[in-house]
Tab-separated table of C-alpha atoms in Angstrom:
chain	number	residue	atom	x	y	z
A	1	MET	CA	-2.811	0.014	6.543
A	2	SER	CA	-5.059	0.278	9.607
A	3	PRO	CA	-3.355	0.976	12.943
A	4	ASP	CA	-4.108	-2.442	14.446
A	5	ARG	CA	-2.745	-4.231	11.364
A	6	LYS	CA	0.312	-1.974	11.340
A	7	PHE	CA	0.883	-2.722	15.019
A	8	ALA	CA	0.614	-6.497	14.513
A	9	SER	CA	2.880	-6.351	11.465
A	10	ALA	CA	5.531	-4.267	13.229
A	11	VAL	CA	5.615	-6.569	16.255
A	12	THR	CA	5.662	-9.701	14.083
A	13	VAL	CA	8.547	-8.432	11.947
A	14	ALA	CA	10.499	-7.373	15.041
A	15	THR	CA	9.905	-10.807	16.612
A	16	VAL	CA	11.159	-12.607	13.504
A	17	VAL	CA	14.291	-10.428	13.391
A	18	VAL	CA	15.031	-10.946	17.106
A	19	MET	CA	14.400	-14.693	16.931
A	20	TYR	CA	16.515	-15.051	13.783
A	21	GLY	CA	19.374	-13.226	15.507
A	22	ALA	CA	19.005	-15.437	18.590
A	23	VAL	CA	19.074	-18.588	16.462
A	24	LEU	CA	22.204	-17.403	14.669
A	25	LEU	CA	23.941	-16.683	17.974
A	26	ALA	CA	22.972	-19.967	19.612
A	27	ARG	CA	22.798	-22.298	16.583
A	28	ASP	CA	25.327	-24.836	17.912
A	29	ASP	CA	23.559	-25.186	21.245
A	30	LEU	CA	20.161	-25.275	19.571
A	31	ALA	CA	21.281	-27.996	17.148
A	32	ALA	CA	22.436	-30.162	20.045
A	33	VAL	CA	19.134	-29.774	21.922
A	34	ALA	CA	17.078	-30.259	18.754
A	35	SER	CA	18.806	-33.527	17.860
A	36	ALA	CA	18.648	-34.899	21.418
A	37	LYS	CA	15.135	-33.725	22.351
A	38	PRO	CA	13.201	-32.419	19.330
A	39	ILE	CA	9.882	-32.022	21.180
A	40	LEU	CA	11.548	-30.022	23.950
A	41	ALA	CA	13.331	-27.848	21.369
A	42	THR	CA	10.034	-27.181	19.571
A	43	ALA	CA	8.282	-26.287	22.823
A	44	LEU	CA	11.129	-23.991	23.916
A	45	GLY	CA	11.210	-22.302	20.516
A	46	SER	CA	7.455	-21.725	20.601
A	47	LEU	CA	7.491	-20.324	24.135
A	48	THR	CA	10.489	-18.122	23.409
A	49	SER	CA	8.836	-16.750	20.252
A	50	LEU	CA	5.600	-16.054	22.096
A	51	GLY	CA	7.442	-14.395	24.973
A	52	THR	CA	9.474	-12.263	22.573
A	53	PHE	CA	6.305	-11.221	20.706
A	54	ARG	CA	4.543	-10.225	23.920
A	55	LEU	CA	7.577	-8.330	25.202
A	56	LEU	CA	7.978	-6.392	21.952
A	57	ALA	CA	4.227	-5.652	21.834
A	58	LEU	CA	4.353	-4.327	25.400
A	59	LEU	CA	7.392	-2.215	24.533
A	60	LEU	CA	5.679	-0.696	21.487
A	61	VAL	CA	2.460	-0.002	23.425
A	62	THR	CA	4.488	1.711	26.158
A	63	VAL	CA	6.359	3.879	23.656
A	64	LEU	CA	3.106	4.859	21.918
A	65	LYS	CA	1.446	5.748	25.244
A	66	LYS	CA	4.385	7.830	26.476
A	67	SER	CA	5.293	9.684	23.286
A	68	ALA	CA	2.792	11.724	21.282
A	69	TRP	CA	5.470	12.155	18.604
A	70	ALA	CA	5.957	8.381	18.247
A	71	LYS	CA	2.193	7.824	18.199
A	72	ARG	CA	1.744	10.478	15.518
A	73	LYS	CA	4.524	8.968	13.376
A	74	PHE	CA	3.279	5.393	13.860
A	75	LEU	CA	-0.404	6.109	13.172
A	76	GLY	CA	0.258	8.483	10.267
A	77	GLN	CA	-3.004	9.547	8.614
A	78	TYR	CA	-4.949	7.607	11.263
A	79	TYR	CA	-3.649	9.885	14.021
A	80	LEU	CA	-6.494	11.734	15.707
A	81	GLU	CA	-5.816	13.065	19.152
A	82	GLY	CA	-6.136	16.405	20.854
A	83	THR	CA	-8.767	18.892	21.926
A	84	TRP	CA	-11.401	20.657	19.854
A	85	VAL	CA	-13.155	23.785	21.133
A	86	GLY	CA	-16.230	25.236	19.467
A	87	LEU	CA	-19.236	27.479	19.822
A	88	ILE	CA	-22.773	26.346	19.040
A	89	GLY	CA	-25.696	28.724	18.780
A	90	LYS	CA	-25.962	32.490	19.169
A	91	GLY	CA	-26.834	35.002	21.848
A	92	THR	CA	-28.527	33.546	24.915
A	93	GLN	CA	-28.564	30.092	23.298
A	94	ALA	CA	-24.771	29.986	22.787
A	95	GLN	CA	-22.916	27.012	24.211
A	96	TYR	CA	-19.216	26.362	24.300
A	97	VAL	CA	-18.175	22.817	23.486
A	98	VAL	CA	-14.879	21.134	24.369
A	99	GLU	CA	-14.076	17.648	23.072
A	100	HIS	CA	-10.985	15.607	23.943
A	101	PHE	CA	-9.889	12.879	21.510
A	102	GLU	CA	-7.878	10.008	23.007
A	103	GLN	CA	-6.502	7.244	20.800
A	104	ASP	CA	-4.540	4.018	20.851
A	105	THR	CA	-3.894	1.546	18.026
A	106	GLN	CA	-7.368	0.012	18.285
A	107	SER	CA	-9.800	2.669	19.420
A	108	ILE	CA	-10.701	6.322	19.758
A	109	VAL	CA	-12.534	7.738	22.777
A	110	ILE	CA	-14.155	11.152	22.631
A	111	LYS	CA	-14.993	12.946	25.871
A	112	GLY	CA	-16.988	16.129	25.596
A	113	TYR	CA	-18.212	18.942	27.793
A	114	SER	CA	-20.477	21.882	27.071
A	115	TYR	CA	-20.879	25.144	28.951
A	116	ASP	CA	-23.507	27.834	28.748
A	117	ARG	CA	-22.668	31.441	27.917
A	118	ASN	CA	-21.927	32.075	31.632
A	119	LYS	CA	-19.348	29.280	31.493
A	120	GLU	CA	-21.483	27.065	33.752
A	121	PRO	CA	-21.343	23.321	32.964
A	122	PHE	CA	-24.302	22.242	30.844
A	123	ALA	CA	-23.564	18.658	29.721
A	124	GLN	CA	-20.855	16.021	29.470
A	125	TRP	CA	-20.572	12.954	27.260
A	126	THR	CA	-18.347	10.019	26.402
A	127	SER	CA	-18.380	8.151	23.120
A	128	ASP	CA	-19.686	4.586	22.940
A	129	SER	CA	-18.691	3.904	19.368
A	130	VAL	CA	-16.436	5.896	17.041
A	131	ASP	CA	-16.056	5.408	13.293
A	132	PHE	CA	-13.125	7.274	11.765
A	133	GLU	CA	-13.249	7.206	7.968
A	134	VAL	CA	-9.760	8.331	7.001
A	135	ARG	CA	-10.369	8.568	3.244
A	136	LYS	CA	-13.498	10.686	3.689
A	137	LYS	CA	-11.991	12.601	6.629
A	138	ARG	CA	-15.161	11.973	8.616
A	139	ILE	CA	-15.795	11.003	12.244
A	140	THR	CA	-19.121	9.548	13.295
A	141	TYR	CA	-19.797	8.588	16.877
A	142	SER	CA	-22.529	7.732	19.327
A	143	TYR	CA	-22.304	8.745	22.964
A	144	ASN	CA	-23.905	8.750	26.381
A	145	CYS	CA	-24.691	12.242	27.584
A	146	ASP	CA	-25.431	13.576	31.052
A	147	LEU	CA	-27.185	16.937	31.282
A	148	LEU	CA	-25.813	18.918	34.199
A	149	ALA	CA	-28.034	21.974	34.023
């Protein structure tokens, strides 16, 4: 399941569980309001459900932003975050490349930097569009690049 679908499913299930528990706890009071003012009860139920959904979504986003472990567990095979360091070319043409992968449940951003063999900055780039094909274990991206040298 894709990360955004997994996120929506997790928050939806949590909302249903919380709302079901709330209804069980307050069923007598809710029955009285529902029989006296059914439109008000429907409106309150809808607003409470929406508020609960948003609160749980915010909570999950916060946990995923603060904890790399939680993000890795939640995203599973879709997890792609960290730093890659490489060398391109040989001799006087050699360049060192550093790319940082940043991810949330909906997107991946790749920021890259290259340095010449004297460790002087040569270029920097940021991805515009990233396609992560999990089954093929392939990343394709387009980027804007600024040459610094």
